[in-house]
PDB file of C-alpha atoms in Angstrom:
ATOM      1  CA  MET A 242     -12.052   1.502  10.826  1.00 76.00           C
ATOM      2  CA  TRP A 243     -10.647   4.767   9.910  1.00 85.00           C
ATOM      3  CA  LYS A 244     -13.132   6.482   7.738  1.00 84.00           C
ATOM      4  CA  LYS A 245     -13.081   9.431   9.870  1.00 83.00           C
ATOM      5  CA  PRO A 246     -10.034  11.286  10.566  1.00 78.00           C
ATOM      6  CA  VAL A 247      -8.299  10.403  13.721  1.00 83.00           C
ATOM      7  CA  GLY A 248      -8.855  13.154  16.596  1.00 83.00           C
ATOM      8  CA  LYS A 249      -6.508  13.912  19.685  1.00 85.00           C
ATOM      9  CA  PHE A 250      -4.824  10.793  21.277  1.00 87.00           C
ATOM     10  CA  GLN A 251      -1.874  10.024  23.804  1.00 88.00           C
ATOM     11  CA  ALA A 252       1.482   9.273  22.560  1.00 89.00           C
ATOM     12  CA  GLN A 253       4.038   7.711  24.613  1.00 92.00           C
ATOM     13  CA  ALA A 254       7.774   6.794  23.769  1.00 93.00           C
ATOM     14  CA  VAL A 255       8.610   3.017  23.357  1.00 91.00           C
ATOM     15  CA  LYS A 256      11.972   2.208  23.980  1.00 86.00           C
ATOM     16  CA  GLY A 257      14.592  -0.470  24.679  1.00 86.00           C
ATOM     17  CA  LYS A 258      13.378  -3.872  25.342  1.00 89.00           C
ATOM     18  CA  ASP A 259       9.747  -3.039  24.401  1.00 90.00           C
ATOM     19  CA  VAL A 260      11.098  -2.288  20.840  1.00 90.00           C
ATOM     20  CA  LYS A 261      12.776  -5.267  20.525  1.00 90.00           C
ATOM     21  CA  GLY A 262       9.472  -7.508  21.852  1.00 90.00           C
ATOM     22  CA  LEU A 263       7.546  -5.560  19.027  1.00 90.00           C
ATOM     23  CA  LYS A 264      10.129  -6.687  16.306  1.00 90.00           C
ATOM     24  CA  LYS A 265       9.896  -9.929  17.350  1.00 90.00           C
ATOM     25  CA  LEU A 266       6.258 -10.150  17.640  1.00 90.00           C
ATOM     26  CA  VAL A 267       5.395  -8.812  14.148  1.00 89.00           C
ATOM     27  CA  GLY A 268       7.891 -11.249  12.849  1.00 86.00           C
ATOM     28  CA  ASP A 269      10.000  -8.830  10.348  1.00 81.00           C
ATOM     29  CA  PRO A 270      12.265  -6.217  12.241  1.00 81.00           C
ATOM     30  CA  ALA A 271      12.985  -4.350   8.979  1.00 87.00           C
ATOM     31  CA  ALA A 272       9.392  -2.405   9.033  1.00 88.00           C
ATOM     32  CA  LEU A 273      10.813  -0.542  12.384  1.00 90.00           C
ATOM     33  CA  GLU A 274      14.551  -0.669  11.400  1.00 88.00           C
ATOM     34  CA  GLY A 275      16.452   2.492  11.314  1.00 88.00           C
ATOM     35  CA  ALA A 276      13.436   4.223  13.453  1.00 89.00           C
ATOM     36  CA  LYS A 277      14.871   7.110  15.521  1.00 90.00           C
ATOM     37  CA  ALA A 278      11.689   7.305  17.488  1.00 91.00           C
ATOM     38  CA  VAL A 279       8.907   4.421  18.149  1.00 92.00           C
ATOM     39  CA  GLU A 280       5.935   5.641  19.911  1.00 93.00           C
ATOM     40  CA  LEU A 281       2.555   4.106  21.021  1.00 93.00           C
ATOM     41  CA  TRP A 282      -0.809   5.897  20.082  1.00 93.00           C
ATOM     42  CA  LYS A 283      -3.706   5.527  22.273  1.00 92.00           C
ATOM     43  CA  ILE A 284      -6.479   6.402  20.040  1.00 89.00           C
ATOM     44  CA  ASP A 285      -8.847   4.487  22.650  1.00 85.00           C
ATOM     45  CA  THR A 286      -8.635   2.063  25.313  1.00 80.00           C
ATOM     46  CA  ARG A 287      -8.845  -0.878  22.849  1.00 84.00           C
ATOM     47  CA  LEU A 288      -7.016   0.829  19.732  1.00 90.00           C
ATOM     48  CA  HIS A 289      -3.605   1.378  19.854  1.00 93.00           C
ATOM     49  CA  VAL A 290      -1.171   2.082  17.061  1.00 94.00           C
ATOM     50  CA  TYR A 291       2.815   1.868  16.997  1.00 94.00           C
ATOM     51  CA  ALA A 292       4.619   4.515  15.140  1.00 93.00           C
ATOM     52  CA  ALA A 293       8.165   4.826  13.589  1.00 92.00           C
ATOM     53  CA  ASP A 294       9.207   8.366  13.385  1.00 92.00           C
ATOM     54  CA  GLY A 295       5.496   9.734  12.992  1.00 92.00           C
ATOM     55  CA  VAL A 296       4.578   6.868  10.560  1.00 93.00           C
ATOM     56  CA  PRO A 297       1.729   4.603  11.838  1.00 93.00           C
ATOM     57  CA  MET A 298       3.098   1.048  11.048  1.00 94.00           C
ATOM     58  CA  PHE A 299       1.245  -1.568  13.211  1.00 95.00           C
ATOM     59  CA  ILE A 300      -2.121  -1.973  14.792  1.00 94.00           C
ATOM     60  CA  ASP A 301      -3.324  -3.349  17.819  1.00 91.00           C
ATOM     61  CA  ALA A 302      -6.854  -3.571  17.894  1.00 89.00           C
ATOM     62  CA  THR A 303      -6.957  -5.340  21.299  1.00 86.00           C
ATOM     63  CA  GLY A 304      -5.285  -2.696  23.026  1.00 82.00           C
ATOM     64  CA  LYS A 305      -2.684  -5.035  25.079  1.00 83.00           C
ATOM     65  CA  LEU A 306      -1.019  -7.056  22.516  1.00 83.00           C
ATOM     66  CA  ALA A 307      -3.133 -10.111  22.837  1.00 79.00           C
ATOM     67  CA  GLU A 308      -2.592 -10.837  19.282  1.00 84.00           C
ATOM     68  CA  VAL A 309      -0.068  -9.885  16.275  1.00 88.00           C
ATOM     69  CA  PRO A 310      -0.688  -6.357  15.302  1.00 90.00           C
ATOM     70  CA  SER A 311      -1.781  -6.082  11.769  1.00 94.00           C
ATOM     71  CA  PRO A 312       0.637  -4.093   9.774  1.00 95.00           C
ATOM     72  CA  THR A 313      -0.642  -0.818   8.001  1.00 95.00           C
ATOM     73  CA  VAL A 314       0.371  -0.008   4.416  1.00 96.00           C
ATOM     74  CA  PHE A 315       3.404   2.009   5.509  1.00 95.00           C
ATOM     75  CA  ALA A 316       4.642  -0.846   7.299  1.00 95.00           C
ATOM     76  CA  LEU A 317       4.420  -3.353   4.065  1.00 95.00           C
ATOM     77  CA  TRP A 318       6.193  -0.670   1.934  1.00 94.00           C
ATOM     78  CA  LYS A 319       9.401  -1.266   4.281  1.00 92.00           C
ATOM     79  CA  ALA A 320       8.764  -5.005   5.073  1.00 93.00           C
ATOM     80  CA  PRO A 321       6.478  -6.434   2.042  1.00 92.00           C
ATOM     81  CA  GLU A 322       6.864 -10.046   2.968  1.00 92.00           C
ATOM     82  CA  LEU A 323       4.899  -9.268   6.176  1.00 93.00           C
ATOM     83  CA  LEU A 324       1.525 -10.742   4.575  1.00 94.00           C
ATOM     84  CA  LYS A 325       0.458 -12.552   1.421  1.00 93.00           C
ATOM     85  CA  LYS A 326      -0.136 -10.579  -1.579  1.00 94.00           C
ATOM     86  CA  MET A 327      -3.664 -10.090  -3.676  1.00 93.00           C
ATOM     87  CA  TYR A 328      -3.576  -8.359  -6.769  1.00 93.00           C
ATOM     88  CA  VAL A 329      -6.420  -6.351  -7.986  1.00 93.00           C
ATOM     89  CA  ASN A 330      -7.593  -4.450 -11.168  1.00 93.00           C
ATOM     90  CA  PRO A 331      -5.797  -0.847 -10.535  1.00 94.00           C
ATOM     91  CA  ALA A 332      -9.678   0.612 -11.238  1.00 94.00           C
ATOM     92  CA  VAL A 333     -10.821  -1.262  -7.973  1.00 95.00           C
ATOM     93  CA  SER A 334      -8.594   0.928  -5.877  1.00 96.00           C
ATOM     94  CA  GLU A 335     -10.636   3.834  -6.541  1.00 95.00           C
ATOM     95  CA  PHE A 336     -13.647   2.244  -4.877  1.00 96.00           C
ATOM     96  CA  VAL A 337     -11.106   0.959  -1.790  1.00 96.00           C
ATOM     97  CA  LEU A 338      -9.900   4.477  -1.304  1.00 95.00           C
ATOM     98  CA  LYS A 339     -13.550   5.613  -0.894  1.00 94.00           C
ATOM     99  CA  GLY A 340     -14.405   2.906   1.736  1.00 94.00           C
ATOM    100  CA  ALA A 341     -15.318   0.111  -0.073  1.00 95.00           C
ATOM    101  CA  ASP A 342     -14.220  -3.676   0.464  1.00 96.00           C
ATOM    102  CA  VAL A 343     -12.640  -5.994  -2.070  1.00 95.00           C
ATOM    103  CA  MET A 344     -15.069  -8.056  -4.216  1.00 93.00           C
ATOM    104  CA  TRP A 345     -13.809 -11.082  -5.902  1.00 90.00           C
ATOM    105  CA  PRO A 346     -14.388 -10.295  -9.354  1.00 90.00           C
ATOM    106  CA  GLY A 347     -11.843  -7.310  -8.996  1.00 92.00           C
ATOM    107  CA  VAL A 348      -8.935 -10.085  -7.976  1.00 91.00           C
ATOM    108  CA  ILE A 349      -6.591 -10.958 -10.917  1.00 89.00           C
ATOM    109  CA  GLU A 350      -6.926 -14.929 -11.416  1.00 79.00           C
ATOM    110  CA  ALA A 351      -3.732 -15.221 -12.699  1.00 75.00           C
ATOM    111  CA  LEU A 352      -1.962 -13.587  -9.789  1.00 80.00           C
ATOM    112  CA  PHE A 353      -4.262 -15.321  -6.973  1.00 77.00           C
ATOM    113  CA  THR A 354      -2.599 -16.793  -4.186  1.00 80.00           C
ATOM    114  CA  PRO A 355      -4.703 -19.599  -2.075  1.00 83.00           C
ATOM    115  CA  VAL A 356      -5.883 -17.831   1.209  1.00 86.00           C
ATOM    116  CA  VAL A 357      -7.986 -18.794   4.351  1.00 87.00           C
ATOM    117  CA  LYS A 358     -10.737 -17.352   5.943  1.00 88.00           C
ATOM    118  CA  ASP A 359      -9.458 -14.104   8.016  1.00 91.00           C
ATOM    119  CA  GLU A 360      -6.044 -14.223   6.765  1.00 92.00           C
ATOM    120  CA  LEU A 361      -4.609 -10.860   6.664  1.00 94.00           C
ATOM    121  CA  VAL A 362      -3.243 -10.184   3.264  1.00 95.00           C
ATOM    122  CA  ALA A 363      -1.885  -6.976   1.636  1.00 96.00           C
ATOM    123  CA  VAL A 364      -3.706  -5.468  -1.690  1.00 96.00           C
ATOM    124  CA  TYR A 365      -1.923  -4.268  -4.324  1.00 95.00           C
ATOM    125  CA  ALA A 366      -3.060  -2.836  -7.721  1.00 94.00           C
ATOM    126  CA  ALA A 367      -1.257  -4.983 -10.369  1.00 92.00           C
ATOM    127  CA  GLY A 368       1.563  -3.246 -11.747  1.00 91.00           C
ATOM    128  CA  HIS A 369       2.403  -1.509  -8.984  1.00 93.00           C
ATOM    129  CA  PRO A 370       5.265  -2.713  -6.251  1.00 93.00           C
ATOM    130  CA  LEU A 371       3.479  -1.048  -2.916  1.00 95.00           C
ATOM    131  CA  PRO A 372       0.221  -2.181  -1.527  1.00 96.00           C
ATOM    132  CA  PHE A 373      -2.936   0.080  -0.890  1.00 97.00           C
ATOM    133  CA  ALA A 374      -4.712  -1.768   1.365  1.00 97.00           C
ATOM    134  CA  VAL A 375      -4.688  -4.311   4.216  1.00 97.00           C
ATOM    135  CA  GLY A 376      -7.626  -6.644   5.079  1.00 95.00           C
ATOM    136  CA  ARG A 377      -9.050 -10.008   6.099  1.00 94.00           C
ATOM    137  CA  VAL A 378     -10.084 -12.626   3.395  1.00 92.00           C
ATOM    138  CA  GLY A 379     -13.693 -13.564   3.627  1.00 86.00           C
ATOM    139  CA  ALA A 380     -13.614 -17.436   3.252  1.00 78.00           C
ATOM    140  CA  ASP A 381     -11.300 -19.956   2.437  1.00 74.00           C
ATOM    141  CA  TYR A 382     -10.588 -20.448  -1.133  1.00 73.00           C
ATOM    142  CA  ASP A 383      -7.910 -22.182  -3.142  1.00 70.00           C
ATOM    143  CA  LEU A 384      -9.345 -20.808  -6.402  1.00 69.00           C
ATOM    144  CA  LYS A 385     -10.745 -17.366  -7.000  1.00 72.00           C
ATOM    145  CA  PRO A 386     -14.777 -17.704  -7.005  1.00 75.00           C
ATOM    146  CA  ASP A 387     -16.928 -15.431  -9.285  1.00 78.00           C
ATOM    147  CA  LYS A 388     -18.562 -13.428  -6.862  1.00 84.00           C
ATOM    148  CA  GLY A 389     -18.912 -12.067  -3.009  1.00 87.00           C
ATOM    149  CA  ARG A 390     -16.238 -10.111  -1.000  1.00 91.00           C
ATOM    150  CA  ALA A 391     -12.666 -11.108  -1.150  1.00 92.00           C
ATOM    151  CA  VAL A 392     -11.379  -8.937   1.266  1.00 94.00           C
ATOM    152  CA  THR A 393     -12.779  -6.911   4.359  1.00 95.00           C
ATOM    153  CA  VAL A 394     -10.476  -3.890   4.124  1.00 96.00           C
ATOM    154  CA  LEU A 395      -8.897  -2.838   7.728  1.00 95.00           C
ATOM    155  CA  GLN A 396      -6.578   0.153   6.566  1.00 96.00           C
ATOM    156  CA  HIS A 397      -5.851   1.605   3.276  1.00 96.00           C
ATOM    157  CA  TYR A 398      -3.818   4.650   2.006  1.00 95.00           C
ATOM    158  CA  ASN A 399      -5.382   8.058   2.785  1.00 91.00           C
ATOM    159  CA  ASP A 400      -7.854   6.743   5.290  1.00 93.00           C
ATOM    160  CA  GLY A 401      -8.328   8.365   8.414  1.00 92.00           C
ATOM    161  CA  LEU A 402      -5.139   6.817  10.007  1.00 93.00           C
ATOM    162  CA  ALA A 403      -3.051   7.250   6.618  1.00 93.00           C
ATOM    163  CA  LYS A 404      -3.972  10.885   6.226  1.00 91.00           C
ATOM    164  CA  LEU A 405      -1.665  11.846   9.712  1.00 90.00           C
ATOM    165  CA  VAL A 406       0.926  11.359   7.170  1.00 89.00           C
ATOM    166  CA  THR A 407      -0.529  11.911   3.687  1.00 88.00           C
ATOM    167  CA  GLY A 408      -2.217  15.101   4.774  1.00 83.00           C
ATOM    168  CA  ALA A 409       0.873  16.841   6.149  1.00 80.00           C
ATOM    169  CA  VAL A 410       2.237  19.835   4.241  1.00 74.00           C
ATOM    170  CA  GLY A 411       5.159  18.816   1.891  1.00 80.00           C
ATOM    171  CA  TYR A 412       3.898  15.330   1.628  1.00 87.00           C
ATOM    172  CA  THR A 413       4.383  13.729  -1.929  1.00 89.00           C
ATOM    173  CA  HIS A 414       2.539  10.642  -3.095  1.00 90.00           C
ATOM    174  CA  PRO A 415       4.368   7.475  -4.324  1.00 92.00           C
ATOM    175  CA  GLU A 416       4.573   7.469  -7.936  1.00 92.00           C
ATOM    176  CA  GLY A 417       1.353   5.859  -9.268  1.00 93.00           C
ATOM    177  CA  TYR A 418      -0.539   7.007  -6.325  1.00 93.00           C
ATOM    178  CA  THR A 419      -3.301   9.894  -6.132  1.00 91.00           C
ATOM    179  CA  ASN A 420      -5.657  10.674  -3.644  1.00 90.00           C
ATOM    180  CA  GLU A 421      -8.365   8.955  -5.579  1.00 92.00           C
ATOM    181  CA  ARG A 422      -6.782   5.755  -6.807  1.00 93.00           C
ATOM    182  CA  VAL A 423      -3.530   3.854  -7.626  1.00 94.00           C
ATOM    183  CA  TYR A 424      -2.348   3.141 -11.133  1.00 93.00           C
ATOM    184  CA  GLY A 425      -0.119   0.593 -12.312  1.00 87.00           C
ATOM    185  CA  LEU A 426       3.504   1.715 -13.257  1.00 84.00           C
ATOM    186  CA  ARG A 427       4.036  -0.622 -16.141  1.00 66.00           C
ATOM    187  CA  ARG A 428       1.960   1.973 -18.351  1.00 56.00           C
ATOM    188  CA  ALA A 429       4.267   4.684 -17.246  1.00 49.00           C
ATOM    189  CA  VAL A 430       7.450   2.666 -17.911  1.00 47.00           C
ATOM    190  CA  GLN A 431       5.838   1.920 -21.069  1.00 49.00           C
ATOM    191  CA  GLN A 432       5.218   5.420 -21.691  1.00 50.00           C
ATOM    192  CA  GLU A 433       8.989   6.518 -20.843  1.00 49.00           C
ATOM    193  CA  GLU A 434      10.017   4.155 -23.161  1.00 46.00           C
ATOM    194  CA  GLU A 435       7.886   5.147 -26.147  1.00 51.00           C
ATOM    195  CA  GLU A 436       8.790   8.592 -25.577  1.00 54.00           C
ATOM    196  CA  ALA A 437      12.794   7.671 -25.678  1.00 53.00           C
ATOM    197  CA  VAL A 438      12.046   5.877 -28.933  1.00 51.00           C
ATOM    198  CA  ASP A 439      10.034   8.832 -30.339  1.00 59.00           C
ATOM    199  CA  GLU A 440      13.073  11.199 -29.005  1.00 62.00           C
ATOM    200  CA  ALA A 441      15.797   8.840 -30.914  1.00 58.00           C
ATOM    201  CA  GLU A 442      13.935   8.818 -34.178  1.00 62.00           C
ATOM    202  CA  GLU A 443      13.445  12.641 -34.118  1.00 67.00           C
ATOM    203  CA  GLU A 444      17.242  12.697 -33.436  1.00 64.00           C
ATOM    204  CA  VAL A 445      17.876  10.527 -36.435  1.00 62.00           C
ATOM    205  CA  GLU A 446      15.592  12.713 -38.721  1.00 66.00           C
ATOM    206  CA  GLU A 447      17.345  15.632 -37.672  1.00 67.00           C
ATOM    207  CA  VAL A 448      20.699  14.098 -38.635  1.00 61.00           C
ATOM    208  CA  GLU A 449      19.457  12.496 -41.774  1.00 61.00           C
ATOM    209  CA  GLY A 450      17.955  16.002 -42.763  1.00 65.00           C
ATOM    210  CA  ALA A 451      21.032  17.803 -42.096  1.00 63.00           C
ATOM    211  CA  ALA A 452      23.456  15.515 -44.108  1.00 59.00           C
ATOM    212  CA  ASP A 453      20.620  15.981 -46.918  1.00 62.00           C
ATOM    213  CA  ASP A 454      21.132  19.680 -46.751  1.00 62.00           C
ATOM    214  CA  GLY A 455      24.835  19.349 -46.872  1.00 62.00           C
ATOM    215  CA  GLU A 456      24.960  17.052 -49.966  1.00 62.00           C
ATOM    216  CA  GLU A 457      22.459  19.599 -51.786  1.00 61.00           C
ATOM    217  CA  GLU A 458      24.988  22.565 -51.216  1.00 61.00           C
TER     218      GLU A 458
END
């Protein structure tokens, strides 16, 4: 849906009862909580985006709120409970960020949640708390199948819509995120712990070395 950069579009302010109505419709006001300005971006006649302080949060593919708008990854970062979670091998993110869908072999079975066909889900790289994609499930499944399309991706990090934010001057990727893929944070945490242990061991060696020098004198 957002493989190309978003061109010029019409933006209009959303205020008062319309904002309250949107919060009620999406089911979790946290995504819009604290926003100083909510806008409706009319990408075209049947594709509207609701943005909070310049960040795209919800996509209305009907152009008239005929159904619950789907959250973007930015909305899910603030309100993760909006959708069920599907975890994939972090390496899968590299293909999704290039425009591919999620295939079942990349889904981690131990973290799999039963889903139904066309259900919206948030896609996570295992080990990272922030989802990098949103999409619809390909079929009803209680157990993870061995092959086939798991999720048809509707919006992902750094796609044409997201680049309205990520492409801005001074934007900083979340920890573990790059333009090419998403990395789990457990490795980073483990690396920090190992570095801390190494530093502690070096300090002990320095203290012991100083003590030995003192004894020799």
